Every structure is written in structure tokens, then in C-alpha cells.
XYZ file of C-alpha atoms in Angstrom:
260
model
C -63.203 22.951 15.096
C -60.331 24.883 13.599
C -57.980 23.395 10.945
C -54.861 23.528 13.235
C -56.698 21.672 16.022
C -57.980 19.087 13.525
C -54.423 18.678 12.267
C -52.997 18.228 15.775
C -55.661 15.617 16.633
C -54.960 13.697 13.400
C -51.211 13.748 14.234
C -51.932 12.384 17.677
C -54.115 9.608 16.214
C -51.409 8.676 13.670
C -48.855 8.498 16.436
C -51.043 6.371 18.671
C -51.662 3.956 15.820
C -47.950 3.793 15.160
C -47.445 2.784 18.797
C -50.155 0.192 18.450
C -48.454 -1.291 15.436
C -45.112 -1.342 17.196
C -46.700 -3.075 20.241
C -48.061 -5.687 17.859
C -44.573 -6.482 16.605
C -43.394 -7.784 19.979
C -46.471 -9.219 21.700
C -44.839 -11.779 23.914
C -41.881 -9.799 25.389
C -43.363 -6.323 25.114
C -41.602 -2.931 24.868
C -39.831 -0.670 27.368
C -41.051 2.903 26.918
C -37.514 4.109 25.964
C -37.279 1.540 23.180
C -40.790 2.289 21.974
C -39.969 5.978 21.821
C -36.760 5.288 19.887
C -38.502 3.005 17.413
C -41.360 5.464 16.847
C -38.886 8.453 16.599
C -40.853 10.234 19.267
C -39.943 12.170 22.385
C -40.101 10.112 25.575
C -42.710 12.408 27.064
C -44.879 12.135 23.936
C -44.593 8.391 23.970
C -45.529 8.196 27.629
C -48.590 10.426 27.049
C -49.853 8.409 24.071
C -49.180 5.089 25.811
C -51.105 6.288 28.797
C -54.087 7.018 26.602
C -53.816 3.527 24.957
C -53.690 1.946 28.427
C -56.759 3.919 29.581
C -58.622 2.706 26.547
C -57.493 -0.916 27.149
C -55.547 -0.983 23.877
C -52.324 -1.557 25.791
C -51.249 -2.747 29.210
C -48.077 -3.280 31.266
C -46.980 -6.911 31.466
C -47.240 -7.823 35.207
C -43.941 -7.757 37.061
C -42.124 -5.857 34.291
C -41.705 -2.406 32.875
C -42.730 -3.606 29.439
C -45.934 -2.904 27.491
C -47.902 -4.785 24.914
C -51.361 -4.726 23.225
C -54.303 -4.830 25.558
C -57.584 -6.722 25.729
C -59.553 -4.212 23.641
C -57.270 -5.010 20.629
C -58.220 -8.680 21.108
C -61.916 -7.957 21.442
C -62.006 -5.749 18.321
C -60.077 -8.360 16.382
C -62.591 -11.052 17.242
C -65.392 -8.940 15.821
C -63.708 -8.813 12.418
C -63.131 -12.550 11.976
C -66.234 -13.034 9.825
C -64.709 -10.677 7.233
C -60.999 -11.346 7.483
C -60.223 -14.751 9.028
C -58.108 -17.071 6.840
C -57.298 -19.494 9.624
C -60.596 -21.381 9.708
C -61.075 -21.966 5.980
C -57.412 -22.633 5.227
C -56.207 -24.291 8.431
C -56.454 -27.913 7.281
C -54.635 -27.300 3.998
C -51.862 -25.314 5.750
C -51.525 -28.032 8.397
C -51.212 -30.780 5.792
C -48.274 -29.051 4.162
C -46.677 -28.222 7.546
C -46.871 -31.888 8.584
C -45.591 -33.209 5.293
C -42.548 -30.919 5.263
C -42.032 -31.058 9.062
C -42.141 -27.357 10.027
C -44.372 -24.362 10.229
C -46.524 -22.734 7.534
C -47.475 -19.076 7.859
C -49.758 -16.809 5.804
C -48.584 -13.140 5.874
C -50.821 -10.251 4.820
C -49.284 -7.112 3.344
C -49.940 -4.065 5.590
C -48.268 -0.871 4.536
C -44.526 -1.260 5.165
C -45.178 -4.378 7.217
C -46.483 -7.893 7.070
C -48.868 -9.451 9.594
C -49.200 -13.118 10.370
C -52.866 -13.957 9.654
C -52.639 -17.769 9.736
C -50.164 -20.288 11.161
C -50.020 -24.115 11.383
C -47.284 -26.164 13.012
C -46.495 -29.585 11.519
C -44.410 -30.352 14.577
C -43.465 -28.609 17.847
C -42.491 -25.072 16.936
C -38.816 -24.376 17.755
C -38.127 -21.761 20.489
C -36.584 -19.295 17.959
C -39.702 -19.290 15.804
C -41.552 -16.561 17.676
C -43.837 -15.132 15.014
C -47.359 -15.760 16.250
C -50.849 -14.970 14.875
C -51.131 -11.186 14.664
C -47.354 -10.775 14.797
C -46.180 -7.786 12.746
C -42.790 -7.343 11.111
C -41.237 -4.889 8.647
C -41.453 -6.241 5.140
C -37.696 -6.792 4.754
C -37.311 -8.617 8.050
C -38.905 -11.910 7.031
C -38.936 -14.246 4.001
C -42.684 -13.616 3.738
C -42.234 -9.873 3.468
C -39.361 -10.304 1.052
C -41.476 -12.470 -1.216
C -43.820 -9.473 -1.506
C -41.039 -6.932 -2.063
C -39.518 -8.980 -4.859
C -42.811 -8.782 -6.778
C -43.035 -4.970 -6.564
C -41.909 -2.450 -9.147
C -38.379 -1.286 -8.370
C -39.393 2.248 -7.286
C -41.959 0.988 -4.808
C -39.603 -1.646 -3.525
C -36.868 0.927 -3.007
C -39.290 3.234 -1.131
C -40.500 0.479 1.234
C -36.962 -0.823 1.858
C -35.871 2.737 2.820
C -38.808 2.917 5.326
C -37.882 -0.492 6.798
C -34.185 0.332 7.064
C -34.914 3.540 8.934
C -37.150 1.630 11.358
C -34.759 -1.301 11.907
C -31.642 0.767 12.117
C -32.895 2.081 15.441
C -33.070 -1.405 16.927
C -30.314 -3.937 16.169
C -27.345 -3.492 13.795
C -26.555 -7.254 13.921
C -30.169 -8.002 12.833
C -29.802 -5.549 9.923
C -26.655 -7.281 8.732
C -28.488 -10.617 8.680
C -31.438 -9.063 6.844
C -29.155 -7.653 4.184
C -27.615 -11.098 3.651
C -31.109 -12.557 3.224
C -31.998 -9.899 0.675
C -28.762 -10.455 -1.345
C -29.315 -14.245 -1.247
C -32.942 -13.900 -2.368
C -32.193 -11.474 -5.186
C -29.573 -13.909 -6.507
C -32.025 -16.819 -6.252
C -34.964 -14.923 -7.710
C -37.244 -15.832 -4.736
C -37.284 -15.324 -0.953
C -34.888 -17.551 0.951
C -33.675 -17.211 4.527
C -31.013 -19.694 5.592
C -30.519 -18.770 9.198
C -29.817 -15.089 8.243
C -32.318 -13.437 10.637
C -32.482 -16.042 13.421
C -29.590 -18.521 13.583
C -30.732 -22.050 12.839
C -34.108 -21.019 11.412
C -34.639 -21.417 7.660
C -37.610 -20.039 5.631
C -38.759 -19.567 2.121
C -41.897 -17.930 0.770
C -43.949 -17.199 -2.321
C -46.242 -14.246 -2.978
C -50.021 -14.539 -3.171
C -51.369 -12.145 -5.800
C -54.745 -11.404 -7.370
C -54.826 -10.564 -11.116
C -53.999 -8.247 -12.646
C -51.294 -7.418 -10.091
C -52.748 -6.938 -6.613
C -50.412 -8.426 -4.054
C -52.302 -9.648 -0.998
C -49.442 -11.298 0.959
C -47.429 -14.475 0.974
C -47.264 -17.998 2.208
C -44.148 -19.093 4.113
C -42.598 -22.344 5.308
C -40.108 -22.205 8.208
C -38.065 -24.944 9.835
C -35.314 -25.248 12.386
C -32.013 -26.959 11.427
C -28.952 -26.598 9.235
C -29.193 -24.530 6.034
C -31.253 -26.201 3.327
C -29.706 -27.436 0.100
C -31.140 -26.316 -3.237
C -33.260 -29.430 -3.875
C -35.000 -29.012 -0.549
C -35.581 -25.345 -1.227
C -37.135 -26.160 -4.589
C -39.367 -28.847 -3.047
C -40.620 -26.396 -0.432
C -41.171 -23.600 -2.910
C -43.232 -25.931 -5.125
C -45.397 -26.956 -2.170
C -46.037 -23.316 -1.323
C -46.860 -22.472 -4.933
C -49.352 -25.304 -4.929
C -51.072 -23.708 -1.886
C -51.176 -20.203 -3.343
C -54.256 -20.660 -5.645
C -56.503 -21.882 -2.802
C -55.267 -19.057 -0.569
C -55.989 -16.555 -3.317
C -59.503 -17.891 -3.821
C -60.218 -17.802 -0.064
C -58.810 -14.242 0.221
C -61.059 -13.099 -2.657
C -64.060 -14.136 -0.590
C -62.996 -11.978 2.376
C -62.997 -8.229 2.856
C -59.274 -7.880 3.231
């Protein structure tokens, strides 16, 4: 196989994986092809060809009755096969649920994945509010959530700047109003010294998060608490942050035992 052909095949694989990651960011509603092409910065014809290949492989499918696409059953099947090595939900579920119930909201664990975070565990202490749409496997750019921001705030300035630039390029193609809210969350969090979202991204949904790191400085992800309601006051934010910090050592110990 010639080097140019190998390069072209690698480029196609990279683009297909990019589409798969984007599909994972909006599992419930799915993507229109035109929006998927715009978010991936690809030609519509290229996006259609790659998406057709993902559908043929059962990695994607069209949501019945719509012109929207999401991840397919093969993605689910492959994920099941990795649980023995990567699953945090089973060993940590009870501890996460106890905090979620005590505080009256939802606790997430977010894994760091390139320029994104992925929800790898979730427990609801009460009925999840309609606006709280991040589900297991849900993927978001780092800067879009309190969980991602908790990671960014722990990074060296040059790496944080690089990742923020990647995220801004991605999100600027989608929703300018969303970007304005994200920038407010970033400014608020930088002033506070920790990740705080007071209805900045989704109106009426508050969240705060702390990073989970393995010495000497390997960031694995974050643990997040989210709740619907009016903006929290500082004493409530501090109480929640303390509860999350108390969870972090057990999460870290469990993560160390996994191949993540």
C-alpha cells in the first residue's frame, strides 16, 4: 500500500471518528446532516459518504420518522464489552447516589477525553429536571460544562488556552447565545477559583464541579453536582463543593483500578 493511499485512509478514519464523537454529543435528539457537516467542518458530500459508512457498519442510524442521525447499536455493543475495564457506575453508584439524595440533585462523573468530557457515571437524587439532558455516554466540549471547566482550571495555562481555542472553534459553529453563556460561566469560575455554573449554560440549571486527579498531576476527570432552581448563594456552593471533594478520593482509587 502506497504512503498517499495510507494517508487518505487515515484521514477518512479520523473524519469518521470525528462524526462518531459528534453523534455522541447529542444522542437523544440526533443531528441533521447539514448541522453535522458544519460542526465537523466537512463538505456535505463528504459527511454524507462517511455517515453512510457508519450506518452500514451499524455505528449510526437514522432516528425513525426524522431526518436526524445518532449512534447506532454497534456503538452500544462495543461499549458493553469494555465495562469490565472502564465502568465506574457499578463500583461508585451507591456513593454517588447518597450524595445526590442528600443534596437533592444529580451527581455526574466526567472523564477527560481529548478536547471533550464524557459522562461515565450519573446518579439522580430526585427526578432529573427536563433541562438536565446529559446522560451516560454524553459528550461535551470541555468548556461547555462545569465538569469540563473543573478540568481546564487545573491545567497549565498554555494547554488550557489551546483546548479553549479548539472548543471555541467547535461551538462557534453552533449557537452564539450558548457561547455567551459559556463565557459568563468561565469568567465566574475564574473569579471564584473553581467551576461554578449558575444558569449560564441552561437557564435554571446550576452546577459546580471539582477535578479528580492522580498524583503527580494526571487529571482523570471531574465529579459534578447539578440542580434545578434559582442561582445558588455562596454558602450552598461551598457545601456542595465540600461534598464533591469528599467523593474525589474514592473516585480516584476506583479509577486507578480501571484501565482508563
